[in-house]
């Protein structure tokens, strides 16, 4: 049963904190002589409300360091006295029904809570370190984590291409990007759009992050010997119309994915490739035959996440005439659209960072006959990529610049967080 939290809203504490990234002062909790359970409730409540993805309690020589990850950035929230470390990790272990007596081996578990009337899942990892136990908690908030296709950050023309891709009755659609680039969110949005009573959709995931209605989700389990390849063999016997495979990293999975996509199924697969065309090459490098990859290939989506300017404190700057930014993307600006950069001044809504939430930045490569021909002949991915870009594909670098010129993010964010994208050297 999930626990229901009813701690006081720590809004008063939050408003007194002005250091960028700070949600609360952990020191205040110790000064107030709160019990570990009350401290934990305050930390997790603020973290969930501020849409943090993770909470970290780390025992170091100086005390228990509290940090939260918000919008991909780890933000320190203060240090608690050392003697609270074990009591706090014990409390979290109890929540996750872990072994209190085990302090030498890592442990993993789950806990649930209900906050503001909605269920929150917590994935908990305990790691013994030289100063005590490090507690890492991943927050799964269904309301914040499941988005519609239209909310992800595709440009209108990319959205049209994506809709065409998922309307294919069969074939292969690849989604690529680094870990934490939002691939799962994109795949869940695509699958939710396809979910219907007359379509059997089966997934192989590691792990299943959210339950999706009308979709059969299976989870990799290394302890039981259930890897991607093994589960995929069973999935294919389930008579699916649509398959989603969380990761392709061995020859058997690559081969099975391409076979399924060539036998009347729509297959979504993810890879860690850096750009859309490299995703194709990664399948071929694993041993899939270029001809069969080319025959089934419908398209590829590459993505990353950038911080989004805070809607409460963003101000437009002067119109830019920077040719390095403009020349590349002028053709995608609407008639009369002025290329204006913006900045976030910082306010309580964005923890004085100027950014609130993140948006995806995408590249959508749609397969054409000439591109399929190149893939089939084993052309290098860079050549396929350049041919697609020459044919009008908006590259991820161009999409990122467009997002900055439309006031969604900043050039600084693109340069800091995703410098490869900015320079176009992906
Ligand atoms: Zn703000």
PDB file of N, CA, C and O and ligand atoms in Angstrom, residues 309-314 344-356, ligand 1:
ATOM      1  N   UNK A 309      13.146  27.680 -21.021  1.00  0.00           N
ATOM      2  CA  UNK A 309      13.084  28.960 -20.305  1.00  0.00           C
ATOM      3  C   UNK A 309      11.827  29.017 -19.447  1.00  0.00           C
ATOM      4  O   UNK A 309      10.769  28.528 -19.825  1.00  0.00           O
ATOM      5  N   UNK A 310      11.963  29.650 -18.271  1.00  0.00           N
ATOM      6  CA  UNK A 310      10.854  29.745 -17.322  1.00  0.00           C
ATOM      7  C   UNK A 310       9.767  30.675 -17.871  1.00  0.00           C
ATOM      8  O   UNK A 310      10.059  31.809 -18.239  1.00  0.00           O
ATOM      9  N   UNK A 311       8.522  30.205 -17.951  1.00  0.00           N
ATOM     10  CA  UNK A 311       7.473  31.066 -18.522  1.00  0.00           C
ATOM     11  C   UNK A 311       7.159  32.282 -17.657  1.00  0.00           C
ATOM     12  O   UNK A 311       6.545  33.233 -18.132  1.00  0.00           O
ATOM     13  N   UNK A 312       7.604  32.274 -16.392  1.00  0.00           N
ATOM     14  CA  UNK A 312       7.248  33.370 -15.487  1.00  0.00           C
ATOM     15  C   UNK A 312       8.238  34.532 -15.527  1.00  0.00           C
ATOM     16  O   UNK A 312       7.923  35.608 -15.058  1.00  0.00           O
ATOM     17  N   UNK A 313       9.453  34.282 -16.017  1.00  0.00           N
ATOM     18  CA  UNK A 313      10.439  35.372 -15.906  1.00  0.00           C
ATOM     19  C   UNK A 313      11.264  35.559 -17.180  1.00  0.00           C
ATOM     20  O   UNK A 313      12.307  36.204 -17.152  1.00  0.00           O
ATOM     21  N   UNK A 314      10.784  35.005 -18.311  1.00  0.00           N
ATOM     22  CA  UNK A 314      11.549  35.130 -19.553  1.00  0.00           C
ATOM     23  C   UNK A 314      11.310  36.497 -20.185  1.00  0.00           C
ATOM     24  O   UNK A 314      10.174  36.960 -20.270  1.00  0.00           O
ATOM     25  N   UNK A 344      16.030  34.027 -19.190  1.00  0.00           N
ATOM     26  CA  UNK A 344      15.221  33.953 -17.975  1.00  0.00           C
ATOM     27  C   UNK A 344      15.912  34.755 -16.886  1.00  0.00           C
ATOM     28  O   UNK A 344      17.086  34.530 -16.608  1.00  0.00           O
ATOM     29  N   UNK A 345      15.172  35.703 -16.289  1.00  0.00           N
ATOM     30  CA  UNK A 345      15.804  36.543 -15.254  1.00  0.00           C
ATOM     31  C   UNK A 345      15.979  35.798 -13.939  1.00  0.00           C
ATOM     32  O   UNK A 345      16.821  36.133 -13.138  1.00  0.00           O
ATOM     33  N   UNK A 346      15.164  34.760 -13.725  1.00  0.00           N
ATOM     34  CA  UNK A 346      15.214  34.018 -12.461  1.00  0.00           C
ATOM     35  C   UNK A 346      14.111  34.493 -11.540  1.00  0.00           C
ATOM     36  O   UNK A 346      13.927  35.699 -11.371  1.00  0.00           O
ATOM     37  N   UNK A 347      13.353  33.554 -10.984  1.00  0.00           N
ATOM     38  CA  UNK A 347      12.252  33.896 -10.082  1.00  0.00           C
ATOM     39  C   UNK A 347      11.977  32.669  -9.204  1.00  0.00           C
ATOM     40  O   UNK A 347      12.559  31.607  -9.425  1.00  0.00           O
ATOM     41  N   UNK A 348      11.111  32.790  -8.207  1.00  0.00           N
ATOM     42  CA  UNK A 348      10.852  31.629  -7.341  1.00  0.00           C
ATOM     43  C   UNK A 348      10.314  30.415  -8.106  1.00  0.00           C
ATOM     44  O   UNK A 348      10.578  29.281  -7.737  1.00  0.00           O
ATOM     45  N   UNK A 349       9.584  30.656  -9.214  1.00  0.00           N
ATOM     46  CA  UNK A 349       9.020  29.532  -9.973  1.00  0.00           C
ATOM     47  C   UNK A 349      10.097  28.644 -10.588  1.00  0.00           C
ATOM     48  O   UNK A 349       9.866  27.477 -10.841  1.00  0.00           O
ATOM     49  N   UNK A 350      11.246  29.225 -10.879  1.00  0.00           N
ATOM     50  CA  UNK A 350      12.305  28.441 -11.537  1.00  0.00           C
ATOM     51  C   UNK A 350      13.506  28.282 -10.613  1.00  0.00           C
ATOM     52  O   UNK A 350      14.607  28.017 -11.086  1.00  0.00           O
ATOM     53  N   UNK A 351      13.282  28.445  -9.307  1.00  0.00           N
ATOM     54  CA  UNK A 351      14.355  28.317  -8.330  1.00  0.00           C
ATOM     55  C   UNK A 351      15.520  29.254  -8.685  1.00  0.00           C
ATOM     56  O   UNK A 351      16.665  28.942  -8.488  1.00  0.00           O
ATOM     57  N   UNK A 352      15.176  30.391  -9.297  1.00  0.00           N
ATOM     58  CA  UNK A 352      16.139  31.439  -9.649  1.00  0.00           C
ATOM     59  C   UNK A 352      17.186  30.977 -10.661  1.00  0.00           C
ATOM     60  O   UNK A 352      18.299  31.485 -10.702  1.00  0.00           O
ATOM     61  N   UNK A 353      16.815  29.983 -11.469  1.00  0.00           N
ATOM     62  CA  UNK A 353      17.752  29.516 -12.499  1.00  0.00           C
ATOM     63  C   UNK A 353      17.420  30.099 -13.868  1.00  0.00           C
ATOM     64  O   UNK A 353      18.253  30.057 -14.778  1.00  0.00           O
ATOM     65  N   UNK A 354      16.183  30.572 -14.050  1.00  0.00           N
ATOM     66  CA  UNK A 354      15.771  31.057 -15.371  1.00  0.00           C
ATOM     67  C   UNK A 354      15.174  29.954 -16.239  1.00  0.00           C
ATOM     68  O   UNK A 354      14.653  30.228 -17.315  1.00  0.00           O
ATOM     69  N   UNK A 355      15.272  28.701 -15.766  1.00  0.00           N
ATOM     70  CA  UNK A 355      14.751  27.567 -16.546  1.00  0.00           C
ATOM     71  C   UNK A 355      13.729  26.797 -15.721  1.00  0.00           C
ATOM     72  O   UNK A 355      13.875  26.641 -14.509  1.00  0.00           O
ATOM     73  N   UNK A 356      12.715  26.302 -16.396  1.00  0.00           N
ATOM     74  CA  UNK A 356      11.729  25.476 -15.698  1.00  0.00           C
ATOM     75  C   UNK A 356      11.280  24.366 -16.648  1.00  0.00           C
ATOM     76  O   UNK A 356      10.675  24.626 -17.685  1.00  0.00           O
TER      77      UNK A 356
HETATM   78 ZN1  LIG B   1      11.450  32.023 -13.475  1.00  0.00          ZN
END
